[in-house]
Amino acid sequence: MAAAPSSAVVPALCLLLSLPFLYFFLGPRLLTPRQIAIPLSDELDDLSLFHKAIAMSASSSRRLPAAKSHLSAPPKIAFLFLTNSPLHFAPLWELFFANATPRHYNIYIHADPFAKIPPFTGVFKDRLIPSKRTQRSSATLISAARRLLATAMLHDASNTYFALISQHCIPLHSFHFLYDFLFDLSRLSPDFEFPSYIEILDNESTLWSRYNARGRNVMPPEVQFDEFRVGSQFFALTRKHALMVIKDRKLWRKFKLPCFNVESCYPEEHYFPTMLSMQDPNGCSHYTLTRVNWTGSVNGHPHTYRPPEISPRLIHRLRQSNSTYSYMFARKFSPDCLNPLLEMADSVLFKDW
């Protein structure tokens, strides 16, 4: 009878000794970072904001047809900065905006309130919008972008283009070069509408796994696999397409669902290209204006440029695209690239030939 307790100790001891091995092999799967759930209060706040922006847009369109709106006031570019860190390249953007006037642009910043970010200064002062927590590879990034779009639409009816910018982005041309490009009347469609510049791809090898990241048969019937698209989350949308985004409820209900396969979950890279491809594919260029180098990507992150790589030759190379126009922005750059970029700002970055 005395041997029973000691016999139970052996399996327990073996289990205890095996825990480090179990953790090594199973830990990464069991301890996968949980996606942030979007609180109902945040959803309700956003819906209220969206309704106001939609109502204001409807009122504006009744007063003046969209095709003639550019004649009443200079159209503006709304720069939407989405960040969870300080804007390390703020001095470079200051130079970018130095020769522009507030009649031609607005700035809006969505900064994660859980991140330690010092107050914004210069042209970025007082540009912070009410922001919510964000997390990579989660629907919170979609929410943040929609929040920026709606805020910019509601704030100024002259905002005509909405460019989403990362804290790791830099401009590749002067403000005037970008402005003249976007509002070049030769780019108007027969319906007098400018195009949106958003990447829309349908032949990527990872599409199937990303489509099923929330589970099999979750996306239909709202989104069939042959309608599922991928593209850079950094875009330049027209007001027409920005309105489509904040009006949407049907696709949002699908894309906000949590992913079971987090390694294939990048909802911010799918929601916008999928929705606009379904609603107005001919109104989109299918190309982005933001250059990204995916060569040697690590954990889903693109190549990060470091100071030794910064040169006039790099800037000229980053501008080149497969389309008929130049890239206007590029990412991603490490913060210590600021000084070498500033040194060639006037002679290279903002000198347009």
mmCIF file of N, CA and C in Angstrom, residues 131-244:
data_model
loop_
_atom_site.group_PDB
_atom_site.id
_atom_site.type_symbol
_atom_site.label_atom_id
_atom_site.label_comp_id
_atom_site.label_asym_id
_atom_site.label_seq_id
_atom_site.Cartn_x
_atom_site.Cartn_y
_atom_site.Cartn_z
ATOM 1 N N SER A 131 -8.651 59.096 -31.528
ATOM 2 C CA SER A 131 -8.060 57.847 -32.019
ATOM 3 C C SER A 131 -8.338 56.686 -31.080
ATOM 4 N N LYS A 132 -8.305 55.501 -31.641
ATOM 5 C CA LYS A 132 -8.520 54.271 -30.877
ATOM 6 C C LYS A 132 -7.279 53.382 -31.003
ATOM 7 N N ARG A 133 -7.240 52.356 -30.179
ATOM 8 C CA ARG A 133 -6.108 51.448 -30.179
ATOM 9 C C ARG A 133 -6.036 50.679 -31.501
ATOM 10 N N THR A 134 -4.813 50.461 -31.984
ATOM 11 C CA THR A 134 -4.613 49.709 -33.225
ATOM 12 C C THR A 134 -3.641 48.560 -32.990
ATOM 13 N N GLN A 135 -3.730 47.564 -33.859
ATOM 14 C CA GLN A 135 -2.857 46.396 -33.776
ATOM 15 C C GLN A 135 -2.599 45.885 -35.189
ATOM 16 N N ARG A 136 -1.360 45.539 -35.454
ATOM 17 C CA ARG A 136 -0.997 45.016 -36.767
ATOM 18 C C ARG A 136 -1.775 43.731 -37.044
ATOM 19 N N SER A 137 -2.105 43.535 -38.295
ATOM 20 C CA SER A 137 -2.818 42.331 -38.743
ATOM 21 C C SER A 137 -4.164 42.166 -38.046
ATOM 22 N N SER A 138 -4.848 43.271 -37.838
ATOM 23 C CA SER A 138 -6.181 43.193 -37.236
ATOM 24 C C SER A 138 -7.084 44.232 -37.882
ATOM 25 N N ALA A 139 -8.388 44.053 -37.674
ATOM 26 C CA ALA A 139 -9.366 44.967 -38.279
ATOM 27 C C ALA A 139 -9.298 46.364 -37.681
ATOM 28 N N THR A 140 -8.558 46.539 -36.587
ATOM 29 C CA THR A 140 -8.436 47.884 -36.007
ATOM 30 C C THR A 140 -7.777 48.855 -36.983
ATOM 31 N N LEU A 141 -6.929 48.351 -37.883
ATOM 32 C CA LEU A 141 -6.289 49.224 -38.868
ATOM 33 C C LEU A 141 -7.291 49.674 -39.929
ATOM 34 N N ILE A 142 -8.265 48.823 -40.224
ATOM 35 C CA ILE A 142 -9.345 49.234 -41.120
ATOM 36 C C ILE A 142 -10.158 50.335 -40.444
ATOM 37 N N SER A 143 -10.494 50.117 -39.184
ATOM 38 C CA SER A 143 -11.275 51.106 -38.437
ATOM 39 C C SER A 143 -10.570 52.454 -38.404
ATOM 40 N N ALA A 144 -9.268 52.433 -38.152
ATOM 41 C CA ALA A 144 -8.507 53.677 -38.057
ATOM 42 C C ALA A 144 -8.521 54.422 -39.390
ATOM 43 N N ALA A 145 -8.336 53.700 -40.497
ATOM 44 C CA ALA A 145 -8.345 54.336 -41.813
ATOM 45 C C ALA A 145 -9.729 54.905 -42.134
ATOM 46 N N ARG A 146 -10.782 54.176 -41.811
ATOM 47 C CA ARG A 146 -12.145 54.670 -42.055
ATOM 48 C C ARG A 146 -12.429 55.901 -41.193
ATOM 49 N N ARG A 147 -11.913 55.879 -39.969
ATOM 50 C CA ARG A 147 -12.073 57.013 -39.049
ATOM 51 C C ARG A 147 -11.398 58.270 -39.612
ATOM 52 N N LEU A 148 -10.214 58.075 -40.166
ATOM 53 C CA LEU A 148 -9.501 59.197 -40.786
ATOM 54 C C LEU A 148 -10.272 59.721 -42.001
ATOM 55 N N LEU A 149 -10.752 58.820 -42.843
ATOM 56 C CA LEU A 149 -11.508 59.237 -44.024
ATOM 57 C C LEU A 149 -12.747 60.038 -43.642
ATOM 58 N N ALA A 150 -13.515 59.516 -42.694
ATOM 59 C CA ALA A 150 -14.757 60.185 -42.300
ATOM 60 C C ALA A 150 -14.478 61.545 -41.671
ATOM 61 N N THR A 151 -13.464 61.621 -40.826
ATOM 62 C CA THR A 151 -13.116 62.892 -40.178
ATOM 63 C C THR A 151 -12.731 63.933 -41.218
ATOM 64 N N ALA A 152 -11.905 63.532 -42.177
ATOM 65 C CA ALA A 152 -11.466 64.458 -43.217
ATOM 66 C C ALA A 152 -12.625 64.892 -44.101
ATOM 67 N N MET A 153 -13.540 63.971 -44.411
ATOM 68 C CA MET A 153 -14.698 64.319 -45.232
ATOM 69 C C MET A 153 -15.598 65.307 -44.517
ATOM 70 N N LEU A 154 -15.792 65.085 -43.230
ATOM 71 C CA LEU A 154 -16.672 65.946 -42.445
ATOM 72 C C LEU A 154 -16.050 67.312 -42.192
ATOM 73 N N HIS A 155 -14.738 67.335 -42.044
ATOM 74 C CA HIS A 155 -14.054 68.580 -41.678
ATOM 75 C C HIS A 155 -14.024 69.601 -42.813
ATOM 76 N N ASP A 156 -13.820 69.132 -44.051
ATOM 77 C CA ASP A 156 -13.629 70.075 -45.149
ATOM 78 C C ASP A 156 -14.182 69.467 -46.437
ATOM 79 N N ALA A 157 -15.203 70.118 -46.989
ATOM 80 C CA ALA A 157 -15.828 69.630 -48.222
ATOM 81 C C ALA A 157 -14.899 69.749 -49.420
ATOM 82 N N SER A 158 -13.818 70.521 -49.281
ATOM 83 C CA SER A 158 -12.871 70.683 -50.388
ATOM 84 C C SER A 158 -11.872 69.532 -50.472
ATOM 85 N N ASN A 159 -11.825 68.686 -49.435
ATOM 86 C CA ASN A 159 -10.935 67.528 -49.498
ATOM 87 C C ASN A 159 -11.412 66.612 -50.613
ATOM 88 N N THR A 160 -10.574 66.456 -51.628
ATOM 89 C CA THR A 160 -10.956 65.722 -52.837
ATOM 90 C C THR A 160 -10.216 64.397 -52.961
ATOM 91 N N TYR A 161 -8.949 64.384 -52.553
ATOM 92 C CA TYR A 161 -8.156 63.154 -52.481
ATOM 93 C C TYR A 161 -7.774 62.891 -51.036
ATOM 94 N N PHE A 162 -7.717 61.613 -50.690
ATOM 95 C CA PHE A 162 -7.412 61.197 -49.325
ATOM 96 C C PHE A 162 -6.256 60.198 -49.387
ATOM 97 N N ALA A 163 -5.058 60.656 -48.983
ATOM 98 C CA ALA A 163 -3.853 59.837 -49.075
ATOM 99 C C ALA A 163 -3.490 59.294 -47.707
ATOM 100 N N LEU A 164 -3.497 57.976 -47.583
ATOM 101 C CA LEU A 164 -3.142 57.327 -46.318
ATOM 102 C C LEU A 164 -1.622 57.166 -46.259
ATOM 103 N N ILE A 165 -1.040 57.645 -45.150
ATOM 104 C CA ILE A 165 0.415 57.706 -45.005
ATOM 105 C C ILE A 165 0.829 57.009 -43.717
ATOM 106 N N SER A 166 1.904 56.228 -43.779
ATOM 107 C CA SER A 166 2.476 55.573 -42.603
ATOM 108 C C SER A 166 3.554 56.454 -41.992
ATOM 109 N N GLN A 167 3.863 56.215 -40.707
ATOM 110 C CA GLN A 167 4.949 56.954 -40.065
ATOM 111 C C GLN A 167 6.298 56.607 -40.669
ATOM 112 N N HIS A 168 6.361 55.523 -41.434
ATOM 113 C CA HIS A 168 7.605 55.104 -42.080
ATOM 114 C C HIS A 168 7.682 55.575 -43.530
ATOM 115 N N CYS A 169 6.696 56.371 -43.971
ATOM 116 C CA CYS A 169 6.652 56.854 -45.351
ATOM 117 C C CYS A 169 7.440 58.147 -45.512
ATOM 118 N N ILE A 170 7.983 58.324 -46.716
ATOM 119 C CA ILE A 170 8.593 59.601 -47.086
ATOM 120 C C ILE A 170 8.028 60.036 -48.433
ATOM 121 N N PRO A 171 7.996 61.341 -48.706
ATOM 122 C CA PRO A 171 7.598 61.801 -50.040
ATOM 123 C C PRO A 171 8.760 61.653 -51.008
ATOM 124 N N LEU A 172 8.451 61.332 -52.265
ATOM 125 C CA LEU A 172 9.483 61.181 -53.295
ATOM 126 C C LEU A 172 9.516 62.351 -54.261
ATOM 127 N N HIS A 173 8.540 63.222 -54.171
ATOM 128 C CA HIS A 173 8.459 64.401 -55.037
ATOM 129 C C HIS A 173 8.012 65.591 -54.206
ATOM 130 N N SER A 174 8.029 66.755 -54.810
ATOM 131 C CA SER A 174 7.544 67.962 -54.144
ATOM 132 C C SER A 174 6.027 67.936 -54.034
ATOM 133 N N PHE A 175 5.504 68.777 -53.168
ATOM 134 C CA PHE A 175 4.051 68.874 -53.017
ATOM 135 C C PHE A 175 3.406 69.271 -54.350
ATOM 136 N N HIS A 176 4.000 70.252 -55.028
ATOM 137 C CA HIS A 176 3.398 70.741 -56.270
ATOM 138 C C HIS A 176 3.384 69.678 -57.352
ATOM 139 N N PHE A 177 4.408 68.838 -57.388
ATOM 140 C CA PHE A 177 4.437 67.747 -58.364
ATOM 141 C C PHE A 177 3.279 66.789 -58.101
ATOM 142 N N LEU A 178 3.081 66.428 -56.835
ATOM 143 C CA LEU A 178 1.978 65.536 -56.469
ATOM 144 C C LEU A 178 0.634 66.173 -56.789
ATOM 145 N N TYR A 179 0.476 67.438 -56.415
ATOM 146 C CA TYR A 179 -0.802 68.130 -56.618
ATOM 147 C C TYR A 179 -1.143 68.217 -58.110
ATOM 148 N N ASP A 180 -0.162 68.612 -58.915
ATOM 149 C CA ASP A 180 -0.401 68.729 -60.357
ATOM 150 C C ASP A 180 -0.725 67.381 -60.975
ATOM 151 N N PHE A 181 -0.099 66.334 -60.466
ATOM 152 C CA PHE A 181 -0.388 64.988 -60.975
ATOM 153 C C PHE A 181 -1.820 64.570 -60.669
ATOM 154 N N LEU A 182 -2.220 64.699 -59.394
ATOM 155 C CA LEU A 182 -3.552 64.238 -58.982
ATOM 156 C C LEU A 182 -4.668 65.000 -59.693
ATOM 157 N N PHE A 183 -4.464 66.300 -59.905
ATOM 158 C CA PHE A 183 -5.537 67.120 -60.466
ATOM 159 C C PHE A 183 -5.280 67.500 -61.929
ATOM 160 N N ASP A 184 -4.526 66.670 -62.592
ATOM 161 C CA ASP A 184 -4.325 66.824 -64.031
ATOM 162 C C ASP A 184 -5.639 66.489 -64.737
ATOM 163 N N LEU A 185 -6.216 67.470 -65.402
ATOM 164 C CA LEU A 185 -7.532 67.286 -66.014
ATOM 165 C C LEU A 185 -7.538 66.207 -67.094
ATOM 166 N N SER A 186 -6.372 65.883 -67.628
ATOM 167 C CA SER A 186 -6.326 64.825 -68.640
ATOM 168 C C SER A 186 -6.615 63.462 -68.034
ATOM 169 N N ARG A 187 -6.567 63.364 -66.699
ATOM 170 C CA ARG A 187 -6.851 62.099 -66.016
ATOM 171 C C ARG A 187 -8.334 61.931 -65.685
ATOM 172 N N LEU A 188 -9.134 62.937 -65.987
ATOM 173 C CA LEU A 188 -10.572 62.823 -65.756
ATOM 174 C C LEU A 188 -11.175 61.778 -66.680
ATOM 175 N N SER A 189 -12.114 61.023 -66.148
ATOM 176 C CA SER A 189 -12.835 60.038 -66.950
ATOM 177 C C SER A 189 -13.899 60.758 -67.781
ATOM 178 N N PRO A 190 -14.564 60.054 -68.707
ATOM 179 C CA PRO A 190 -15.664 60.675 -69.460
ATOM 180 C C PRO A 190 -16.782 61.195 -68.555
ATOM 181 N N ASP A 191 -16.866 60.660 -67.324
ATOM 182 C CA ASP A 191 -17.872 61.136 -66.374
ATOM 183 C C ASP A 191 -17.332 62.253 -65.487
ATOM 184 N N PHE A 192 -16.178 62.812 -65.863
ATOM 185 C CA PHE A 192 -15.544 63.904 -65.110
ATOM 186 C C PHE A 192 -15.189 63.486 -63.687
ATOM 187 N N GLU A 193 -14.640 62.290 -63.568
ATOM 188 C CA GLU A 193 -14.207 61.797 -62.265
ATOM 189 C C GLU A 193 -12.732 61.418 -62.317
ATOM 190 N N PHE A 194 -12.017 61.770 -61.257
ATOM 191 C CA PHE A 194 -10.619 61.371 -61.149
ATOM 192 C C PHE A 194 -10.551 59.924 -60.650
ATOM 193 N N PRO A 195 -9.466 59.215 -60.937
ATOM 194 C CA PRO A 195 -9.331 57.835 -60.453
ATOM 195 C C PRO A 195 -8.793 57.780 -59.035
ATOM 196 N N SER A 196 -9.042 56.677 -58.357
ATOM 197 C CA SER A 196 -8.399 56.391 -57.075
ATOM 198 C C SER A 196 -7.171 55.541 -57.339
ATOM 199 N N TYR A 197 -6.122 55.825 -56.583
ATOM 200 C CA TYR A 197 -4.872 55.080 -56.744
ATOM 201 C C TYR A 197 -4.747 54.095 -55.587
ATOM 202 N N ILE A 198 -5.148 52.867 -55.863
ATOM 203 C CA ILE A 198 -5.129 51.805 -54.865
ATOM 204 C C ILE A 198 -4.724 50.510 -55.556
ATOM 205 N N GLU A 199 -3.830 49.775 -54.927
ATOM 206 C CA GLU A 199 -3.375 48.515 -55.505
ATOM 207 C C GLU A 199 -4.461 47.457 -55.363
ATOM 208 N N ILE A 200 -4.784 46.785 -56.468
ATOM 209 C CA ILE A 200 -5.792 45.721 -56.473
ATOM 210 C C ILE A 200 -5.223 44.541 -57.242
ATOM 211 N N LEU A 201 -4.904 43.457 -56.513
ATOM 212 C CA LEU A 201 -4.289 42.277 -57.113
ATOM 213 C C LEU A 201 -5.184 41.055 -56.893
ATOM 214 N N ASP A 202 -5.212 40.167 -57.875
ATOM 215 C CA ASP A 202 -6.070 38.985 -57.754
ATOM 216 C C ASP A 202 -5.352 37.678 -58.056
ATOM 217 N N ASN A 203 -4.029 37.715 -58.207
ATOM 218 C CA ASN A 203 -3.316 36.492 -58.599
ATOM 219 C C ASN A 203 -2.167 36.151 -57.654
ATOM 220 N N GLU A 204 -2.249 36.601 -56.408
ATOM 221 C CA GLU A 204 -1.184 36.321 -55.447
ATOM 222 C C GLU A 204 -1.302 34.890 -54.916
ATOM 223 N N SER A 205 -0.179 34.258 -54.669
ATOM 224 C CA SER A 205 -0.169 32.848 -54.248
ATOM 225 C C SER A 205 -0.761 32.630 -52.860
ATOM 226 N N THR A 206 -0.786 33.673 -52.036
ATOM 227 C CA THR A 206 -1.275 33.522 -50.655
ATOM 228 C C THR A 206 -2.760 33.824 -50.508
ATOM 229 N N LEU A 207 -3.439 34.127 -51.602
ATOM 230 C CA LEU A 207 -4.840 34.565 -51.498
ATOM 231 C C LEU A 207 -5.734 33.525 -50.827
ATOM 232 N N TRP A 208 -5.564 32.248 -51.170
ATOM 233 C CA TRP A 208 -6.463 31.229 -50.633
ATOM 234 C C TRP A 208 -6.331 31.108 -49.118
ATOM 235 N N SER A 209 -5.114 31.084 -48.610
ATOM 236 C CA SER A 209 -4.926 30.974 -47.159
ATOM 237 C C SER A 209 -5.419 32.227 -46.454
ATOM 238 N N ARG A 210 -5.248 33.365 -47.057
ATOM 239 C CA ARG A 210 -5.734 34.611 -46.447
ATOM 240 C C ARG A 210 -7.267 34.677 -46.473
ATOM 241 N N TYR A 211 -7.834 34.171 -47.554
ATOM 242 C CA TYR A 211 -9.300 34.144 -47.667
ATOM 243 C C TYR A 211 -9.918 33.299 -46.561
ATOM 244 N N ASN A 212 -9.237 32.220 -46.198
ATOM 245 C CA ASN A 212 -9.745 31.298 -45.173
ATOM 246 C C ASN A 212 -9.170 31.551 -43.779
ATOM 247 N N ALA A 213 -8.529 32.702 -43.578
ATOM 248 C CA ALA A 213 -7.898 32.975 -42.279
ATOM 249 C C ALA A 213 -8.904 33.010 -41.140
ATOM 250 N N ARG A 214 -10.157 33.330 -41.439
ATOM 251 C CA ARG A 214 -11.200 33.374 -40.404
ATOM 252 C C ARG A 214 -11.941 32.055 -40.302
ATOM 253 N N GLY A 215 -11.557 31.089 -41.121
ATOM 254 C CA GLY A 215 -12.218 29.798 -41.150
ATOM 255 C C GLY A 215 -12.817 29.536 -42.523
ATOM 256 N N ARG A 216 -13.018 28.281 -42.838
ATOM 257 C CA ARG A 216 -13.596 27.910 -44.135
ATOM 258 C C ARG A 216 -15.064 28.319 -44.186
ATOM 259 N N ASN A 217 -15.470 28.812 -45.352
ATOM 260 C CA ASN A 217 -16.873 29.182 -45.610
ATOM 261 C C ASN A 217 -17.383 30.296 -44.702
ATOM 262 N N VAL A 218 -16.482 31.164 -44.251
ATOM 263 C CA VAL A 218 -16.896 32.309 -43.426
ATOM 264 C C VAL A 218 -17.194 33.527 -44.293
ATOM 265 N N MET A 219 -16.401 33.763 -45.319
ATOM 266 C CA MET A 219 -16.544 34.972 -46.132
ATOM 267 C C MET A 219 -17.779 34.969 -47.046
ATOM 268 N N PRO A 220 -18.168 33.818 -47.650
ATOM 269 C CA PRO A 220 -19.388 33.821 -48.461
ATOM 270 C C PRO A 220 -20.621 34.035 -47.586
ATOM 271 N N PRO A 221 -21.725 34.509 -48.148
ATOM 272 C CA PRO A 221 -21.906 34.838 -49.569
ATOM 273 C C PRO A 221 -21.475 36.257 -49.925
ATOM 274 N N GLU A 222 -21.182 37.090 -48.885
ATOM 275 C CA GLU A 222 -20.851 38.490 -49.175
ATOM 276 C C GLU A 222 -19.599 38.612 -50.040
ATOM 277 N N VAL A 223 -18.592 37.777 -49.750
ATOM 278 C CA VAL A 223 -17.341 37.837 -50.508
ATOM 279 C C VAL A 223 -16.994 36.435 -51.001
ATOM 280 N N GLN A 224 -17.150 36.205 -52.288
ATOM 281 C CA GLN A 224 -16.729 34.946 -52.893
ATOM 282 C C GLN A 224 -15.220 35.001 -53.141
ATOM 283 N N PHE A 225 -14.596 33.826 -53.236
ATOM 284 C CA PHE A 225 -13.143 33.813 -53.399
ATOM 285 C C PHE A 225 -12.700 34.543 -54.665
ATOM 286 N N ASP A 226 -13.471 34.417 -55.750
ATOM 287 C CA ASP A 226 -13.053 35.073 -56.991
ATOM 288 C C ASP A 226 -13.237 36.595 -56.931
ATOM 289 N N GLU A 227 -13.828 37.102 -55.830
ATOM 290 C CA GLU A 227 -13.960 38.542 -55.633
ATOM 291 C C GLU A 227 -12.925 39.074 -54.637
ATOM 292 N N PHE A 228 -12.219 38.185 -53.983
ATOM 293 C CA PHE A 228 -11.267 38.530 -52.932
ATOM 294 C C PHE A 228 -9.996 39.111 -53.550
ATOM 295 N N ARG A 229 -9.570 40.281 -53.061
ATOM 296 C CA ARG A 229 -8.419 40.980 -53.607
ATOM 297 C C ARG A 229 -7.422 41.329 -52.500
ATOM 298 N N VAL A 230 -6.219 41.676 -52.919
ATOM 299 C CA VAL A 230 -5.177 42.089 -51.981
ATOM 300 C C VAL A 230 -4.465 43.298 -52.564
ATOM 301 N N GLY A 231 -3.909 44.117 -51.685
ATOM 302 C CA GLY A 231 -3.159 45.285 -52.145
ATOM 303 C C GLY A 231 -2.616 46.060 -50.972
ATOM 304 N N SER A 232 -1.728 46.970 -51.261
ATOM 305 C CA SER A 232 -1.143 47.813 -50.222
ATOM 306 C C SER A 232 -2.234 48.572 -49.491
ATOM 307 N N GLN A 233 -2.090 48.698 -48.163
ATOM 308 C CA GLN A 233 -3.088 49.432 -47.395
ATOM 309 C C GLN A 233 -2.954 50.942 -47.577
ATOM 310 N N PHE A 234 -1.880 51.394 -48.228
ATOM 311 C CA PHE A 234 -1.657 52.832 -48.391
ATOM 312 C C PHE A 234 -2.124 53.266 -49.771
ATOM 313 N N PHE A 235 -3.144 54.114 -49.770
ATOM 314 C CA PHE A 235 -3.844 54.465 -50.999
ATOM 315 C C PHE A 235 -4.026 55.968 -51.103
ATOM 316 N N ALA A 236 -4.558 56.397 -52.254
ATOM 317 C CA ALA A 236 -5.023 57.769 -52.453
ATOM 318 C C ALA A 236 -6.398 57.656 -53.092
ATOM 319 N N LEU A 237 -7.440 57.839 -52.266
ATOM 320 C CA LEU A 237 -8.813 57.649 -52.721
ATOM 321 C C LEU A 237 -9.468 58.978 -53.039
ATOM 322 N N THR A 238 -10.353 58.962 -54.032
ATOM 323 C CA THR A 238 -11.182 60.120 -54.315
ATOM 324 C C THR A 238 -12.290 60.209 -53.269
ATOM 325 N N ARG A 239 -12.950 61.323 -53.256
ATOM 326 C CA ARG A 239 -14.053 61.499 -52.295
ATOM 327 C C ARG A 239 -15.180 60.500 -52.567
ATOM 328 N N LYS A 240 -15.411 60.225 -53.831
ATOM 329 C CA LYS A 240 -16.446 59.253 -54.196
ATOM 330 C C LYS A 240 -16.161 57.893 -53.560
ATOM 331 N N HIS A 241 -14.932 57.446 -53.637
ATOM 332 C CA HIS A 241 -14.579 56.132 -53.102
ATOM 333 C C HIS A 241 -14.443 56.156 -51.586
ATOM 334 N N ALA A 242 -14.011 57.286 -51.039
ATOM 335 C CA ALA A 242 -13.975 57.410 -49.577
ATOM 336 C C ALA A 242 -15.383 57.296 -49.011
ATOM 337 N N LEU A 243 -16.357 57.860 -49.722
ATOM 338 C CA LEU A 243 -17.748 57.766 -49.292
ATOM 339 C C LEU A 243 -18.239 56.324 -49.348
ATOM 340 N N MET A 244 -17.845 55.584 -50.378
ATOM 341 C CA MET A 244 -18.205 54.165 -50.457
ATOM 342 C C MET A 244 -17.678 53.405 -49.239
#
